[in-house]
PDB file of C-alpha atoms in Angstrom:
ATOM      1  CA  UNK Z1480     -44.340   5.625  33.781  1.00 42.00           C
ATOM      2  CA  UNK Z1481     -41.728   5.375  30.984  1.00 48.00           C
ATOM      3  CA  UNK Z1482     -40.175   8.034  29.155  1.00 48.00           C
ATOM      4  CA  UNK Z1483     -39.892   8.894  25.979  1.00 48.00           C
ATOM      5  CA  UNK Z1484     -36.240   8.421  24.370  1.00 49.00           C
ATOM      6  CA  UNK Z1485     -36.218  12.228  23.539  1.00 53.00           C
ATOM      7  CA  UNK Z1486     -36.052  12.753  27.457  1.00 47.00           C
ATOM      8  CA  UNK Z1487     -33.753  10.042  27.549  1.00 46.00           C
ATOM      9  CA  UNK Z1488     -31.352  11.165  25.402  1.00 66.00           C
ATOM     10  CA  UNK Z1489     -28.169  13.619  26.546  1.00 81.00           C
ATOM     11  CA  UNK Z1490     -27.992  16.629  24.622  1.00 89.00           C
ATOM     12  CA  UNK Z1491     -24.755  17.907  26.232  1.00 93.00           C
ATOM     13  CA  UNK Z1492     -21.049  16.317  27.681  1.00 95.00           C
ATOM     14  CA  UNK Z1493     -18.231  17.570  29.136  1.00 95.00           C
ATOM     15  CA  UNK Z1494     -14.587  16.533  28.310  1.00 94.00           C
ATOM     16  CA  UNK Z1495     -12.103  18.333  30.398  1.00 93.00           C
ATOM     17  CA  UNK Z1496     -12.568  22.234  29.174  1.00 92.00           C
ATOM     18  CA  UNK Z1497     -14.572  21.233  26.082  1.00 94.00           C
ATOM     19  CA  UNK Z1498     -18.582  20.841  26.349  1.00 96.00           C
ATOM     20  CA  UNK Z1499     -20.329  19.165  23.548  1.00 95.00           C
ATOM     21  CA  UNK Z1500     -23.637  20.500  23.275  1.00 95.00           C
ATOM     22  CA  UNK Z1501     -26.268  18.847  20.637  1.00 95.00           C
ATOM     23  CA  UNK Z1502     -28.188  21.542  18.940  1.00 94.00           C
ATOM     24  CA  UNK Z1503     -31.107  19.900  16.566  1.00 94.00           C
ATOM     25  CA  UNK Z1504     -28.884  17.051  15.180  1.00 93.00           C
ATOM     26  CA  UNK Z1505     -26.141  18.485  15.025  1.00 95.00           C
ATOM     27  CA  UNK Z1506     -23.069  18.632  18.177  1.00 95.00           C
ATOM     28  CA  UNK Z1507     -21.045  21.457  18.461  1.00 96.00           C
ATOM     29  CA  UNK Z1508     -18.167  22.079  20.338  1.00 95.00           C
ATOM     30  CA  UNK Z1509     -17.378  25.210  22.827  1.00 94.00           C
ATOM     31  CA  UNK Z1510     -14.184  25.882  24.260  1.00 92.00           C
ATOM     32  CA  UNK Z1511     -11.865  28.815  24.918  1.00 90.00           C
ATOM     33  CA  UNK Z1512      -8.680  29.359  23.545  1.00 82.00           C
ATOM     34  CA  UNK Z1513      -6.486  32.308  24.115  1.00 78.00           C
ATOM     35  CA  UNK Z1514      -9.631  33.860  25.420  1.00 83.00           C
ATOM     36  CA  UNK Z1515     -11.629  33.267  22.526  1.00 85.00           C
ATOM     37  CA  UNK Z1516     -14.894  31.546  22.295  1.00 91.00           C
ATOM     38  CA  UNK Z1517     -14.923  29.090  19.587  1.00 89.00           C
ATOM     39  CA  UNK Z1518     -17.614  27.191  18.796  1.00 93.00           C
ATOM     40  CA  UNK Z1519     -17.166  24.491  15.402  1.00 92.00           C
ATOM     41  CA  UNK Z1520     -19.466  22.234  14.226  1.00 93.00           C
ATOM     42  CA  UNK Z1521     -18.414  18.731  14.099  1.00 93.00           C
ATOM     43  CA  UNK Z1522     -21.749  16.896  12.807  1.00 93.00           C
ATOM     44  CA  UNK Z1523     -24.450  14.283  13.545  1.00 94.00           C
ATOM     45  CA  UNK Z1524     -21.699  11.829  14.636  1.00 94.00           C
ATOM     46  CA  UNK Z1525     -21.723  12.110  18.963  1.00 94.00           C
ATOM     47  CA  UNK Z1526     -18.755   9.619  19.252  1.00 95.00           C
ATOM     48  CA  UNK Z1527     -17.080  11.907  16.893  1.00 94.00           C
ATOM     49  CA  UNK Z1528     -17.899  14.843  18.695  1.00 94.00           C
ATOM     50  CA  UNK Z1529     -16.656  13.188  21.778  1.00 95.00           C
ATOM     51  CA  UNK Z1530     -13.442  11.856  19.767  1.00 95.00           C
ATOM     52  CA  UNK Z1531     -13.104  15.980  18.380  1.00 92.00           C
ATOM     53  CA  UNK Z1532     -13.537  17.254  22.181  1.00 93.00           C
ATOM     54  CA  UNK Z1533     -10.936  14.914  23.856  1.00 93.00           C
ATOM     55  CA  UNK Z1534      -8.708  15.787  21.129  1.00 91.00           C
ATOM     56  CA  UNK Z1535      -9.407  19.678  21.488  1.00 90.00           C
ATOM     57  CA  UNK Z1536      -8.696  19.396  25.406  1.00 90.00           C
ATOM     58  CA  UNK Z1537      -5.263  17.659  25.012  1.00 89.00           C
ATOM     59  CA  UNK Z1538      -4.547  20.242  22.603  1.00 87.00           C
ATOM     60  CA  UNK Z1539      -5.764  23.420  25.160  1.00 86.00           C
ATOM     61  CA  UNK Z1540      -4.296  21.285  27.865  1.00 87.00           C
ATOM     62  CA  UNK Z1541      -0.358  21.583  26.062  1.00 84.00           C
ATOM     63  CA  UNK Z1542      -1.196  24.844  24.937  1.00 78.00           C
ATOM     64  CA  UNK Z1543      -1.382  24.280  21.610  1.00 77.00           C
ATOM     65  CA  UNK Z1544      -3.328  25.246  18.523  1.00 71.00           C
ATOM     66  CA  UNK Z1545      -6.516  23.324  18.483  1.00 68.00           C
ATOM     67  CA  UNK Z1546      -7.714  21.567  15.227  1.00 67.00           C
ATOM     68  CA  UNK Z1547      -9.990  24.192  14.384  1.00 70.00           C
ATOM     69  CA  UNK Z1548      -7.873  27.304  15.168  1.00 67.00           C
ATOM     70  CA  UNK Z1549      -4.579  28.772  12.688  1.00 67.00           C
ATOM     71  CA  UNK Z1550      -2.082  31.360  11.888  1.00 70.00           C
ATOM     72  CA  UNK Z1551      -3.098  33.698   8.801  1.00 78.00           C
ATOM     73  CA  UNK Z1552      -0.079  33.062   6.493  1.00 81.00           C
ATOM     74  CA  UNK Z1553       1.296  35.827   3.866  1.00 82.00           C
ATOM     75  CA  UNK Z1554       1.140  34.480  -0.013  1.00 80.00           C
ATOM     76  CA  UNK Z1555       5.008  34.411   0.286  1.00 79.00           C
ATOM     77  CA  UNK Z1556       5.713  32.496   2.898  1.00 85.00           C
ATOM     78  CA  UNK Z1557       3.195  29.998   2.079  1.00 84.00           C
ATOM     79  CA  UNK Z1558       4.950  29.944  -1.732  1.00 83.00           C
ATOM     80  CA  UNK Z1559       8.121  29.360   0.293  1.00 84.00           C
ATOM     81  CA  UNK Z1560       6.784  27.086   3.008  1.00 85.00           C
ATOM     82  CA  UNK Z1561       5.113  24.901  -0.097  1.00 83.00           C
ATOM     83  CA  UNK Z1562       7.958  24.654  -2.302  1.00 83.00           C
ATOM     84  CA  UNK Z1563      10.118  23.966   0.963  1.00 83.00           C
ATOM     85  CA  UNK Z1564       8.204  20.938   1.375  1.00 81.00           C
ATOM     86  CA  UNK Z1565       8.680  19.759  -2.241  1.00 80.00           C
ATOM     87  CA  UNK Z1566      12.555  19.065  -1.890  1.00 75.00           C
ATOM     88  CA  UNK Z1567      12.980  17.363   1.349  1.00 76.00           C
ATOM     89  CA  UNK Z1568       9.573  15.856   1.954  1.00 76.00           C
ATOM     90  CA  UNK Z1569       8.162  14.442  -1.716  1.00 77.00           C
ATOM     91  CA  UNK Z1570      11.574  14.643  -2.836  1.00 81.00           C
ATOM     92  CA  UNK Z1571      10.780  16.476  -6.304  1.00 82.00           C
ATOM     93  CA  UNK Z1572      13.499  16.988  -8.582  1.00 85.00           C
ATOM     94  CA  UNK Z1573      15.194  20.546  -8.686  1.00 85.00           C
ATOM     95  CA  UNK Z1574      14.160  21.109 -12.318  1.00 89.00           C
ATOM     96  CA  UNK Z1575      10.587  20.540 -10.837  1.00 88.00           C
ATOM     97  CA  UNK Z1576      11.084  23.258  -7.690  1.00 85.00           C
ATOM     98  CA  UNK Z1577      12.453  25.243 -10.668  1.00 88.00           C
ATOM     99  CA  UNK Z1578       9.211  24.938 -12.665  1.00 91.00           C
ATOM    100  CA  UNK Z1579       6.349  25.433  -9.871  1.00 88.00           C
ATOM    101  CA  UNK Z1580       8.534  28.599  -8.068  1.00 88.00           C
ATOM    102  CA  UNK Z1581       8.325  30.155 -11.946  1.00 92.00           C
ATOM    103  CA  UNK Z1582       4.427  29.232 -12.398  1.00 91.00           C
ATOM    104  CA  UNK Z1583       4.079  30.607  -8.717  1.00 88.00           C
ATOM    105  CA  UNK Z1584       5.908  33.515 -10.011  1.00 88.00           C
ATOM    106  CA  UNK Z1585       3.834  34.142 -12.807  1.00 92.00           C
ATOM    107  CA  UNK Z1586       0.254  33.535 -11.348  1.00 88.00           C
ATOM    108  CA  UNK Z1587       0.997  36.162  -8.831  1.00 86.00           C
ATOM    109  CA  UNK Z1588       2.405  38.569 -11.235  1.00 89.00           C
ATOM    110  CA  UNK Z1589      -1.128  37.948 -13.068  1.00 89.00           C
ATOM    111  CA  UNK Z1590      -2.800  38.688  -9.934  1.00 84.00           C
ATOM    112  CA  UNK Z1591      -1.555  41.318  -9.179  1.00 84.00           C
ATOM    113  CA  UNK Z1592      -1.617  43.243 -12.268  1.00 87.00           C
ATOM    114  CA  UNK Z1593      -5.677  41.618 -12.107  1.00 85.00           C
ATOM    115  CA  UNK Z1594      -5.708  43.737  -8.851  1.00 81.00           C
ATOM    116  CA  UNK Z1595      -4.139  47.251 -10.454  1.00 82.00           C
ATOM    117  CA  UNK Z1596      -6.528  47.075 -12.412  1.00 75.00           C
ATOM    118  CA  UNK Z1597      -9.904  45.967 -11.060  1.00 73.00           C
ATOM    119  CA  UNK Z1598      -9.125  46.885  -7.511  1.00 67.00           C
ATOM    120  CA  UNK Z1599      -9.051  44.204  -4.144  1.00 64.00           C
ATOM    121  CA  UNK Z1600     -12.453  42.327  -4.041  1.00 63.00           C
ATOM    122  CA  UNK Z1601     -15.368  43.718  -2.094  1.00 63.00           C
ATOM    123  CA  UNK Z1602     -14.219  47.287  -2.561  1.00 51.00           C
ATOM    124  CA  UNK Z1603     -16.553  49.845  -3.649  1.00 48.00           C
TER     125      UNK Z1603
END
């Protein structure tokens, strides 16, 4: 008796600590890190999904951040990280550096006197 490629198909893999687990069409990936449950959504794609969960596993593996987790950065030190970059990296000119650390300076001047007035977002 033959069966149908729906019971054929897998609808779940394992890569180390990462399980890929297809949910409708999409694949999902579910892992812990730092005791955490994360669970992102990669897409249709299962050879990406695999690609995503070896990845992931290296990453949990050398305790490191995983593609899908960060560090919440402060509005400063992303400014400075940013315009950091700029010199060494791209090699901008200093007059340039000059120009987007005033803009910088400016549009969060705006914002905050936008705040003063109005408030922080979702506040009653």
């Amino acid at each position: 008796m033959k069966q149908s490629s729906k019971q054929n198909r897998k609808t779940s893999f394992q890569i180390g600590k990462v399980r890929g687990d297809l949910r409708g069409k999409i694949w999902y990936l579910t892992y812990l890190e730092n005791g955490k449950r994360l669970r992102p959504k990669i897409g249709p794609d299962k050879e990406e999904a695999r690609q995503m969960a070896a990845r992931n596993n290296s990453q949990i593996e050398s305790h490191t951040h995983s593609v899908f987790n960060f560090d919440p950065v402060g509005i400063d030190d992303l400014q400075q990280r940013w315009l950091n970059h700029h010199e060494p990296v791209l090699r901008s000119s200093l007059q340039t550096i000059r120009r987007y650390r005033a803009a910088i300076t400016r549009m969060l001047s705006m914002w905050n006197a936008l705040m003063n007035v109005t408030g922080p977002p979702n506040t009653p």
